[in-house]
Coordinates of C-alpha atoms in Angstrom, one line a residue:
Chain A
M1 CA 38.4 31.3 -59.4
L2 CA 36.1 30.3 -62.1
S3 CA 33.8 33.3 -61.5
S4 CA 36.7 35.8 -61.7
V5 CA 37.6 34.3 -65.1
N6 CA 34.0 34.6 -66.1
L7 CA 33.8 38.1 -64.9
A8 CA 36.9 39.1 -66.9
S9 CA 35.5 37.5 -70.0
D10 CA 32.1 39.2 -69.4
L11 CA 33.8 42.6 -68.9
G12 CA 35.8 41.9 -72.1
A13 CA 32.6 41.2 -74.0
V14 CA 31.0 44.4 -72.6
W15 CA 34.0 46.5 -73.5
L16 CA 34.2 45.0 -77.0
T17 CA 30.5 45.6 -77.6
F18 CA 30.9 49.2 -76.4
K19 CA 33.9 49.7 -78.7
L20 CA 32.1 48.1 -81.7
A21 CA 29.0 50.2 -81.2
T22 CA 30.9 53.4 -80.9
V23 CA 33.0 52.9 -83.9
V24 CA 30.0 51.7 -86.0
T25 CA 27.9 54.7 -84.9
L26 CA 30.6 57.2 -85.8
L27 CA 31.2 55.6 -89.1
L28 CA 27.5 55.5 -89.9
L29 CA 27.1 59.2 -89.1
L30 CA 29.8 59.9 -91.6
I31 CA 28.6 57.5 -94.3
G32 CA 24.9 57.8 -93.6
T33 CA 24.6 61.6 -93.6
P34 CA 25.4 62.1 -97.3
I35 CA 23.2 59.1 -98.2
A36 CA 20.3 60.5 -96.1
W37 CA 20.8 64.0 -97.7
W38 CA 20.8 62.5 -101.2
L39 CA 17.7 60.4 -100.5
A40 CA 15.9 63.4 -98.9
R41 CA 16.6 65.8 -101.8
T42 CA 16.9 63.8 -105.0
R43 CA 14.2 63.5 -107.6
S44 CA 16.2 60.8 -109.3
W45 CA 14.7 57.5 -110.4
W46 CA 17.4 55.8 -108.2
K47 CA 15.8 57.1 -105.0
G48 CA 13.5 54.1 -104.7
P49 CA 16.1 51.3 -105.3
V50 CA 18.7 52.9 -103.1
G51 CA 16.2 53.5 -100.4
A52 CA 15.1 49.9 -100.6
V53 CA 18.7 48.5 -100.4
V54 CA 19.4 50.7 -97.4
A55 CA 16.3 49.5 -95.7
L56 CA 16.9 45.8 -96.4
P57 CA 18.5 44.9 -93.0
I58 CA 15.2 45.9 -91.3
V59 CA 13.3 43.0 -93.0
L60 CA 16.1 40.4 -93.7
P61 CA 17.0 37.8 -91.1
P62 CA 20.4 38.7 -89.8
T63 CA 21.7 35.3 -90.8
V64 CA 20.9 36.0 -94.4
L65 CA 22.7 39.3 -94.3
G66 CA 25.6 37.7 -92.4
F67 CA 25.8 34.8 -94.9
Y68 CA 26.2 37.1 -97.9
L69 CA 28.6 39.4 -96.1
L70 CA 30.7 36.4 -95.2
L71 CA 30.8 35.4 -98.9
L72 CA 31.6 39.0 -100.0
M73 CA 34.4 39.4 -97.4
G74 CA 35.8 35.9 -98.1
P75 CA 38.8 35.3 -100.4
N76 CA 36.5 35.1 -103.5
G77 CA 34.2 38.0 -102.6
V78 CA 34.5 41.6 -103.9
I79 CA 35.3 43.0 -100.4
G80 CA 37.6 40.2 -99.6
Q81 CA 39.7 40.7 -102.8
F82 CA 39.8 44.4 -102.1
T83 CA 41.0 43.9 -98.5
L84 CA 43.6 41.3 -99.7
W85 CA 44.8 43.8 -102.4
A86 CA 45.0 46.5 -99.8
G87 CA 47.1 44.3 -97.6
I88 CA 44.5 44.3 -94.7
G89 CA 44.0 40.6 -95.0
L90 CA 40.6 38.9 -94.8
L91 CA 37.9 40.5 -92.6
P92 CA 35.8 37.5 -91.3
F93 CA 36.5 36.6 -87.7
T94 CA 38.2 39.9 -87.0
F95 CA 37.0 43.1 -85.3
G96 CA 37.2 44.9 -88.6
G97 CA 34.9 42.4 -90.1
L98 CA 32.4 43.0 -87.3
V99 CA 32.6 46.7 -87.9
V100 CA 31.9 46.4 -91.7
A101 CA 29.1 43.9 -91.1
S102 CA 27.5 46.1 -88.4
V103 CA 27.7 49.2 -90.6
F104 CA 25.5 47.4 -93.2
Y105 CA 23.3 45.9 -90.6
S106 CA 22.6 49.2 -88.7
M107 CA 22.6 51.5 -91.7
P108 CA 18.8 52.0 -92.0
F109 CA 18.5 52.9 -88.3
V110 CA 20.9 55.8 -88.9
V111 CA 20.0 56.8 -92.4
Q112 CA 16.2 56.9 -91.9
P113 CA 15.9 59.3 -89.0
I114 CA 18.4 61.7 -90.6
Q115 CA 16.6 61.4 -93.9
N116 CA 13.2 62.1 -92.2
A117 CA 14.7 65.2 -90.5
F118 CA 16.1 66.5 -93.8
E119 CA 12.8 65.9 -95.5
A120 CA 10.8 67.6 -92.8
M121 CA 13.0 70.6 -93.1
G122 CA 12.2 71.1 -96.8
D123 CA 13.9 73.3 -99.3
K124 CA 13.0 76.6 -97.6
P125 CA 15.8 77.0 -95.1
M126 CA 18.4 76.1 -97.7
E127 CA 16.9 78.7 -100.0
A128 CA 17.0 81.3 -97.3
A129 CA 20.6 80.5 -96.6
A130 CA 21.5 80.8 -100.3
T131 CA 19.8 84.3 -100.5
L132 CA 22.0 85.2 -97.5
R133 CA 25.2 84.3 -99.5
A134 CA 25.8 80.9 -98.0
S135 CA 27.3 78.4 -100.4
P136 CA 25.5 75.0 -100.5
L137 CA 28.2 73.4 -98.3
D138 CA 28.2 76.3 -95.9
A139 CA 24.4 76.1 -95.7
F140 CA 24.5 72.4 -95.1
F141 CA 26.7 72.7 -92.0
T142 CA 25.2 75.9 -90.7
V143 CA 21.6 75.4 -91.4
A144 CA 20.6 71.8 -92.4
V145 CA 22.7 70.0 -89.8
P146 CA 21.6 72.2 -86.8
L147 CA 18.0 72.0 -87.9
A148 CA 18.2 68.2 -88.3
K149 CA 19.8 67.8 -84.8
P150 CA 16.9 65.8 -83.3
G151 CA 17.2 63.4 -86.3
F152 CA 21.0 63.0 -85.8
L153 CA 20.4 62.3 -82.1
T154 CA 17.8 59.7 -82.8
A155 CA 20.1 58.2 -85.5
A156 CA 23.1 58.0 -83.2
I157 CA 21.1 56.4 -80.3
L158 CA 19.3 53.9 -82.6
G159 CA 22.5 53.0 -84.5
F160 CA 24.4 52.5 -81.2
A161 CA 21.7 50.5 -79.6
H162 CA 21.0 48.4 -82.6
T163 CA 24.7 47.5 -83.0
V164 CA 24.8 46.5 -79.3
G165 CA 21.9 44.2 -79.8
E166 CA 23.0 42.3 -82.9
F167 CA 23.6 38.6 -82.7
G168 CA 23.0 36.7 -85.9
V169 CA 25.3 38.8 -88.1
V170 CA 28.1 38.7 -85.5
L171 CA 27.9 34.9 -85.3
M172 CA 28.0 34.5 -89.0
I173 CA 30.9 37.0 -89.5
G174 CA 32.8 37.1 -86.3
G175 CA 32.3 33.8 -84.7
N176 CA 33.0 33.7 -81.0
I177 CA 36.6 34.7 -80.3
P178 CA 37.1 36.1 -76.8
D179 CA 38.1 39.8 -76.7
K180 CA 38.1 39.9 -80.5
T181 CA 34.6 39.2 -81.7
R182 CA 32.7 37.9 -78.7
V183 CA 30.2 40.6 -77.9
V184 CA 27.6 40.7 -75.1
S185 CA 24.8 39.0 -77.0
V186 CA 27.0 36.1 -78.0
Q187 CA 28.4 35.9 -74.4
I188 CA 24.9 35.5 -73.1
Y189 CA 24.2 32.8 -75.5
D190 CA 27.3 30.9 -74.4
H191 CA 26.4 31.3 -70.7
V192 CA 22.9 29.9 -71.4
E193 CA 24.4 27.0 -73.4
A194 CA 26.7 26.2 -70.5
L195 CA 23.7 26.5 -68.1
E196 CA 25.4 29.4 -66.3
Y197 CA 22.1 31.2 -65.7
G198 CA 23.5 33.5 -63.0
Q199 CA 26.1 34.9 -65.4
A200 CA 23.5 35.1 -68.2
H201 CA 21.2 37.0 -65.9
W202 CA 23.5 39.9 -65.0
L203 CA 24.5 40.4 -68.6
A204 CA 20.9 40.0 -69.9
G205 CA 19.5 42.1 -67.1
G206 CA 22.1 44.7 -67.9
M207 CA 21.0 44.8 -71.5
V208 CA 17.4 45.3 -70.4
V209 CA 18.4 48.2 -68.2
F210 CA 20.7 49.6 -70.9
S211 CA 18.0 49.4 -73.6
F212 CA 15.4 51.0 -71.4
L213 CA 17.7 53.9 -70.6
V214 CA 18.5 54.4 -74.2
L215 CA 14.8 54.5 -75.2
L216 CA 14.1 56.8 -72.2
A217 CA 16.8 59.1 -73.4
L218 CA 15.4 59.0 -76.9
Y219 CA 11.9 59.9 -75.8
T220 CA 12.8 62.6 -73.3
L221 CA 15.5 64.3 -75.4
N222 CA 13.4 64.2 -78.5
P223 CA 9.8 65.1 -77.7
T224 CA 8.3 64.3 -81.1
G225 CA 7.6 67.9 -82.1
R226 CA 4.6 68.2 -79.8
R227 CA 5.9 71.2 -78.1
K228 CA 3.4 74.0 -77.6
Chain B
M1 CA 20.1 102.1 -114.5
S2 CA 17.7 99.3 -115.4
I3 CA 17.0 95.7 -114.9
A4 CA 16.5 93.5 -118.0
A5 CA 14.9 90.1 -117.3
H6 CA 14.1 87.7 -120.0
F7 CA 13.0 84.2 -118.9
K8 CA 11.3 81.2 -120.4
L9 CA 10.5 78.3 -118.1
A10 CA 8.0 75.5 -118.6
Y11 CA 6.4 73.1 -116.1
P12 CA 3.6 70.7 -116.9
G13 CA 0.6 72.9 -117.1
F14 CA 2.4 76.2 -116.8
A15 CA 4.8 78.2 -118.9
L16 CA 6.6 81.4 -117.9
D17 CA 7.6 83.6 -120.8
V18 CA 8.5 87.2 -120.0
D19 CA 10.7 89.9 -121.5
L20 CA 10.9 92.8 -119.2
D21 CA 12.9 96.0 -119.0
L22 CA 12.3 97.5 -115.6
P23 CA 13.5 100.6 -113.8
G24 CA 16.7 100.2 -111.7
R25 CA 15.2 102.0 -108.8
G26 CA 11.9 102.4 -106.9
V27 CA 9.3 99.7 -106.1
T28 CA 8.1 97.5 -109.0
A29 CA 5.1 95.5 -108.2
L30 CA 4.7 92.1 -109.9
F31 CA 1.0 91.9 -109.8
G32 CA -1.4 89.0 -110.7
Q33 CA -3.7 86.3 -109.6
S34 CA -2.2 83.2 -107.9
G35 CA -0.8 80.9 -110.6
S36 CA 0.1 83.9 -112.9
G37 CA 3.8 83.2 -112.6
K38 CA 4.8 86.2 -110.5
T39 CA 6.5 84.2 -107.8
T40 CA 8.2 82.0 -110.4
L41 CA 9.5 85.1 -112.1
L42 CA 10.9 86.3 -108.7
R43 CA 12.5 83.0 -108.1
C44 CA 14.1 83.1 -111.6
I45 CA 15.5 86.5 -110.8
A46 CA 16.9 85.1 -107.5
G47 CA 18.4 82.1 -109.2
L48 CA 16.3 79.8 -107.0
E49 CA 14.7 78.6 -110.3
R50 CA 16.7 78.2 -113.5
G51 CA 14.8 79.5 -116.5
V52 CA 16.3 79.9 -119.9
G53 CA 17.1 83.5 -120.7
H54 CA 19.1 86.4 -119.4
L55 CA 19.2 88.8 -116.5
S56 CA 21.2 91.9 -115.9
V57 CA 20.8 94.1 -112.9
N58 CA 22.0 97.7 -113.3
G59 CA 24.7 96.7 -115.7
E60 CA 25.8 93.5 -114.0
C61 CA 25.1 90.2 -115.8
W62 CA 23.6 87.6 -113.4
Q63 CA 22.5 85.1 -116.1
D64 CA 23.1 84.8 -119.8
G65 CA 23.3 81.6 -121.9
D66 CA 25.5 79.2 -119.9
T67 CA 26.5 81.9 -117.4
F68 CA 24.5 81.4 -114.3
Q69 CA 25.4 83.0 -111.0
P70 CA 24.2 80.8 -108.3
T71 CA 21.9 82.4 -105.7
H72 CA 24.6 82.8 -103.1
R73 CA 26.7 84.9 -105.5
R74 CA 24.0 87.3 -106.4
P75 CA 24.0 90.5 -104.3
L76 CA 20.2 90.3 -103.5
G77 CA 17.9 90.3 -100.6
Y78 CA 14.9 88.0 -100.6
V79 CA 12.0 88.2 -98.3
F80 CA 9.9 85.0 -98.3
Q81 CA 6.1 84.8 -97.9
E82 CA 6.4 83.2 -94.5
A83 CA 9.5 84.9 -93.2
N84 CA 11.5 81.7 -93.4
L85 CA 13.7 82.5 -90.4
F86 CA 16.2 79.9 -89.2
A87 CA 14.4 78.2 -86.3
H88 CA 17.7 77.2 -84.6
L89 CA 19.0 80.8 -84.3
T90 CA 17.9 83.8 -82.3
V91 CA 16.8 86.9 -84.1
Q92 CA 20.3 88.3 -83.6
G93 CA 21.7 85.0 -85.0
N94 CA 19.4 85.3 -88.0
L95 CA 20.5 88.9 -88.7
D96 CA 24.2 87.9 -88.3
Y97 CA 23.9 85.0 -90.7
G98 CA 23.8 87.1 -93.8
M99 CA 25.8 90.0 -92.3
R100 CA 28.8 87.7 -91.6
R101 CA 28.8 86.5 -95.2
T102 CA 28.8 89.9 -96.7
T103 CA 32.0 91.9 -96.4
S104 CA 31.3 95.3 -95.0
A105 CA 30.8 96.2 -91.4
D106 CA 29.0 99.5 -91.5
F107 CA 27.6 99.6 -88.0
P108 CA 25.6 102.9 -88.0
R109 CA 23.7 101.6 -91.0
H110 CA 23.0 98.2 -89.3
T111 CA 21.6 99.9 -86.2
A112 CA 19.6 102.2 -88.5
I113 CA 18.0 99.2 -90.2
I114 CA 17.2 97.4 -86.9
E115 CA 15.7 100.7 -85.6
M116 CA 13.7 101.4 -88.8
L117 CA 12.0 98.0 -88.5
G118 CA 11.5 98.3 -84.8
I119 CA 13.1 95.0 -83.8
G120 CA 15.7 96.1 -81.4
H121 CA 13.9 94.6 -78.4
L122 CA 13.5 91.2 -80.1
L123 CA 17.2 90.4 -80.7
E124 CA 17.5 87.7 -78.0
R125 CA 14.3 85.8 -79.0
K126 CA 13.9 82.7 -81.0
P127 CA 11.7 82.9 -84.1
E128 CA 9.0 80.7 -82.5
R129 CA 8.5 83.4 -79.9
L130 CA 7.7 86.1 -82.4
S131 CA 4.4 87.1 -83.9
G132 CA 3.8 86.8 -87.6
G133 CA 4.4 90.5 -88.1
E134 CA 7.6 90.6 -86.0
R135 CA 8.9 87.6 -87.9
Q136 CA 8.4 89.3 -91.2
R137 CA 10.1 92.5 -90.0
V138 CA 13.1 90.4 -88.9
A139 CA 13.1 88.7 -92.3
I140 CA 13.2 92.1 -94.0
A141 CA 16.0 93.4 -91.7
R142 CA 17.9 90.2 -92.3
A143 CA 17.7 90.7 -96.1
L144 CA 18.6 94.4 -95.9
L145 CA 21.6 93.8 -93.6
T146 CA 23.4 91.9 -96.5
E147 CA 23.4 95.3 -98.3
P148 CA 21.7 93.9 -101.4
R149 CA 21.7 95.7 -104.7
L150 CA 18.2 94.3 -105.4
L151 CA 15.5 93.5 -102.9
L152 CA 13.0 90.8 -103.8
M153 CA 9.8 90.5 -101.7
D154 CA 7.5 87.5 -102.3
E155 CA 4.0 88.5 -100.9
P156 CA 5.5 89.5 -97.5
L157 CA 2.1 90.3 -96.2
A158 CA 0.0 87.5 -97.6
A159 CA 0.3 85.2 -94.6
L160 CA -0.7 87.9 -92.2
D161 CA -4.1 89.0 -90.9
L162 CA -5.3 92.6 -91.5
A163 CA -4.1 93.9 -88.2
R164 CA -0.5 92.5 -88.8
K165 CA -0.6 93.9 -92.3
N166 CA -1.4 97.3 -91.1
E167 CA 1.4 97.0 -88.6
I168 CA 3.9 96.3 -91.4
L169 CA 2.8 98.5 -94.2
P170 CA 4.2 101.7 -92.6
Y171 CA 7.6 100.0 -92.4
L172 CA 7.4 99.1 -96.0
E173 CA 6.5 102.7 -96.9
R174 CA 9.5 103.9 -95.0
L175 CA 11.6 101.4 -96.9
R176 CA 10.2 102.6 -100.2
D177 CA 11.1 106.2 -99.3
E178 CA 14.5 105.6 -97.7
L179 CA 16.0 102.7 -99.7
E180 CA 18.1 103.5 -102.7
I181 CA 18.0 100.0 -104.2
P182 CA 15.3 98.7 -106.6
V183 CA 12.6 96.5 -104.9
F184 CA 10.5 93.9 -106.7
Y185 CA 7.4 93.3 -104.8
V186 CA 5.1 90.3 -105.6
S187 CA 1.5 90.8 -104.6
H188 CA -2.0 89.9 -105.6
A189 CA -3.5 92.6 -103.4
P190 CA -4.4 95.8 -105.3
D191 CA -4.4 97.9 -102.1
E192 CA -0.8 96.9 -101.3
V193 CA 0.3 97.7 -104.8
A194 CA -1.6 101.0 -104.8
R195 CA 0.1 102.0 -101.6
L196 CA 3.7 100.9 -102.3
A197 CA 4.5 100.6 -106.0
D198 CA 6.0 103.1 -108.3
H199 CA 5.9 100.8 -111.3
I200 CA 3.8 97.8 -112.0
V201 CA 4.0 94.6 -114.1
V202 CA 0.7 92.8 -114.5
M203 CA 1.2 89.1 -114.9
D204 CA -1.3 86.7 -116.3
A205 CA -0.8 83.0 -117.3
G206 CA 3.0 83.3 -117.2
R207 CA 3.1 86.4 -119.3
A208 CA 3.5 90.1 -118.5
V209 CA 0.3 91.6 -120.0
A210 CA 1.2 95.2 -119.1
Q211 CA 3.9 97.2 -117.5
G212 CA 4.6 100.8 -116.8
P213 CA 4.5 103.5 -114.2
L214 CA 1.7 102.8 -111.7
A215 CA -0.6 105.7 -112.3
E216 CA -0.5 105.4 -116.1
T217 CA -0.9 101.6 -116.1
L218 CA -3.8 101.5 -113.6
A219 CA -5.7 104.1 -115.7
R220 CA -5.7 101.9 -118.8
T221 CA -9.2 100.7 -119.6
D222 CA -8.0 97.5 -121.2
L223 CA -6.5 96.1 -118.0
P224 CA -9.1 96.8 -115.3
I225 CA -10.9 93.7 -116.5
R226 CA -8.2 91.8 -114.7
L227 CA -8.5 93.9 -111.6
G228 CA -12.3 93.5 -111.4
E229 CA -13.8 95.2 -108.4
D230 CA -10.5 96.9 -107.6
A231 CA -10.1 98.8 -110.9
G232 CA -9.2 102.3 -110.1
V233 CA -6.5 104.9 -110.3
V234 CA -3.7 106.1 -108.0
F235 CA -2.0 109.4 -108.2
A236 CA 0.0 111.8 -106.1
G237 CA -1.2 114.9 -104.3
T238 CA -0.2 117.4 -101.6
V239 CA -2.2 118.3 -98.5
L240 CA -3.2 122.0 -98.8
E241 CA -5.5 122.5 -95.9
R242 CA -6.9 120.6 -92.9
D243 CA -10.4 121.3 -91.6
P244 CA -10.5 120.4 -87.9
Q245 CA -14.3 120.9 -87.7
W246 CA -15.2 118.2 -90.2
H247 CA -11.9 116.2 -90.0
L248 CA -11.3 116.7 -93.7
A249 CA -8.2 117.6 -95.7
R250 CA -8.1 119.5 -98.9
V251 CA -5.6 117.8 -101.2
G252 CA -4.4 119.3 -104.4
F253 CA -3.3 117.3 -107.4
D254 CA -2.3 117.8 -111.0
G255 CA -5.8 118.7 -112.3
G256 CA -7.7 120.0 -109.3
E257 CA -8.5 119.5 -105.6
L258 CA -10.3 117.0 -103.5
W259 CA -11.7 116.9 -100.0
V260 CA -10.8 113.6 -98.3
R261 CA -10.9 112.2 -94.8
D262 CA -8.0 113.7 -92.8
G263 CA -5.4 111.0 -92.4
G264 CA -3.2 113.1 -90.1
A265 CA -0.7 114.1 -92.8
P266 CA 0.5 117.7 -92.2
V267 CA -0.1 120.5 -94.6
G268 CA 2.4 120.5 -97.4
H269 CA 2.9 116.7 -97.1
A270 CA 2.9 114.5 -100.2
V271 CA 0.3 111.8 -100.2
R272 CA -1.1 109.2 -102.5
L273 CA -4.8 109.2 -103.5
R274 CA -6.7 106.2 -104.8
I275 CA -10.0 106.4 -106.5
L276 CA -11.8 103.2 -107.4
A277 CA -13.8 103.1 -110.7
R278 CA -16.9 102.0 -108.9
D279 CA -16.8 105.1 -106.8
V280 CA -16.9 107.5 -109.7
S281 CA -20.1 108.4 -111.6
I282 CA -20.7 110.8 -114.4
A283 CA -23.2 113.7 -114.8
H284 CA -23.8 116.2 -117.6
S285 CA -24.6 119.1 -115.2
H286 CA -23.2 120.3 -111.9
H287 CA -25.4 119.0 -109.1
D288 CA -24.7 120.6 -105.7
D289 CA -27.8 119.2 -104.1
A290 CA -26.4 115.7 -103.5
S291 CA -24.2 114.2 -100.8
I292 CA -21.3 113.9 -103.2
M293 CA -18.6 116.3 -102.0
N294 CA -16.1 116.0 -104.8
L295 CA -17.3 117.2 -108.2
L296 CA -14.7 117.7 -110.9
P297 CA -15.0 118.9 -114.5
A298 CA -13.6 116.2 -116.7
T299 CA -13.2 115.2 -120.3
V300 CA -14.2 111.8 -121.7
V301 CA -11.2 110.0 -123.2
E302 CA -12.4 106.5 -124.0
Q303 CA -14.9 103.8 -123.1
A304 CA -14.4 100.1 -122.9
G305 CA -16.4 97.0 -122.0
E306 CA -16.1 95.3 -118.6
D307 CA -16.0 91.6 -117.8
H308 CA -19.8 91.8 -117.1
P309 CA -21.8 92.7 -120.2
A310 CA -23.9 95.2 -118.2
L311 CA -20.9 97.3 -117.3
A312 CA -18.7 99.8 -119.0
L313 CA -15.5 101.5 -118.0
V314 CA -14.9 105.1 -118.9
R315 CA -11.6 106.9 -118.8
L316 CA -11.8 110.6 -117.9
R317 CA -9.2 113.3 -117.8
V318 CA -9.1 115.9 -115.1
G319 CA -6.2 118.2 -115.9
N320 CA -3.3 115.9 -116.3
T321 CA -4.7 113.1 -114.2
S322 CA -6.7 110.1 -115.4
L323 CA -9.8 108.8 -113.6
L324 CA -11.8 105.7 -114.3
A325 CA -15.5 105.5 -113.9
R326 CA -17.6 102.4 -113.9
L327 CA -21.1 102.8 -115.2
T328 CA -23.8 100.5 -116.5
R329 CA -23.8 100.3 -120.3
R330 CA -27.3 101.7 -120.2
S331 CA -26.2 104.8 -118.3
A332 CA -23.3 105.3 -120.7
H333 CA -25.8 105.0 -123.5
A334 CA -28.3 107.4 -121.9
L335 CA -25.6 110.0 -121.3
A336 CA -24.5 109.5 -125.0
L337 CA -20.8 109.7 -123.9
A338 CA -18.3 110.4 -126.6
P339 CA -14.6 111.1 -126.5
G340 CA -13.8 114.8 -126.0
Q341 CA -17.1 115.5 -124.3
Q342 CA -17.1 117.7 -121.2
V343 CA -18.8 116.1 -118.2
W344 CA -18.8 116.2 -114.4
A345 CA -17.1 113.4 -112.5
Q346 CA -18.9 112.7 -109.2
I347 CA -16.5 111.1 -106.8
K348 CA -18.0 109.3 -103.9
A349 CA -14.9 108.1 -102.1
V350 CA -11.3 108.8 -102.2
A351 CA -8.8 106.8 -100.2
L352 CA -5.7 108.6 -98.8
I353 CA -2.9 106.0 -98.9
G354 CA 0.6 106.4 -97.6

């Protein structure tokens, strides 16, 4: 009886994690691509500061990021006041809050591979497209994006996997509400706290297998340019 | 029909400042050392670089004051130094890219272009599976298939080895003869310019130091300093006779006849001849006891210094054709050369090009 309840809550956590990672990855591809394009092509003084802000989650402890996001999304924060004004309500302890927090948290893992791909491509293909009558937007979709495809693939996989693996930010923003904000990593923590090692094992082992498969996919689909 | 290009553009350590009025047809070579600004000028014409100035091409204004047609609205073709094909598309995909974005669908002409460049058998390949020469031919076809009104070529042969160069040059010659649009051809190689160009702009340190029809401009004694070892003249001739015994051809030109190595051109065919200044010497009397085969009566026009103080450059006239001869200053002094003097030009080597 107890184990079927546990199984249901485990599956709920897995499903929630999958949903969160998918939504975040799609959002990040939409938001991250223009940022990556700008960072790759600009000669502006702002490139350094913007690049540093995007990269912050790589070095910051997730709790720090989570703490400030919590404040920002709270009733006195900028984001919180905006969401209240927009009639969405407050984001902390909701799925929406997790999505927003994860977008910030996983941003560098999506932006940087795409940015690197755009930088490696250089100006030449875009110039060739312009001399063949393609407008900048046309050339972006028909030349830059296809040429940067390996970068997009890496970005999607890393963004997805990194969102799946987050723990600190989720705890700070989402807490631990079953089927709403309780993702796999938090569920594992709960199992261990409750000394349910067996339950913890299959989730944790599942994560190991999942992460391995993700990285394997990354390395086989994306042989790092060492083709003959 | 003409192209007026006036550009000013400054980078740290480099300034482009040109005011050119160029013919609206034929091949114009933009010639100069690397760093002389010839590629920057080409990029300004394409709109890839924005200089201050104005540009009109055969009556159409592409840039003037605040008016600036972006590159994709200029009906031009651009061949980059390293082909610059799209790596994610096949050859066919590359050709289609520009064709789809230009309006007309004149199929016979499309197949003619593909045939002229000999790339029909490569259409399914990806650029990475092409040789350097094949890539460049695809790039030229890709540019031509957009039916440009001006073709810009940025050292299309510079990245290729000699064998690949010789593979492409005949295609470029066909282009020159068959295309009706003006071509701007950037190069630092005098032999390419001699072979292909009708008109030349000599660039140095961001400025156009000379421009004019090829034969006339190459024969100027004040420029060859910049051409160094390659100073020489180019002029047109017609094959008059072929001697199968010695594999020589007799070529007539405006001022006389020359025996040259038979290049395979049939009798009556128009050819280009190139004679380097270092292969011409001067004598007062007619020597027929030497190995020199081509001796022409000539008139001394002028004499100028060379970049080395030991050397002098002498311009001669043979009929209506100019020749340059490079001598040591001592020889020039010993011969007591003066304008108007009748001499014999001894020509050691003549190259038959194109």
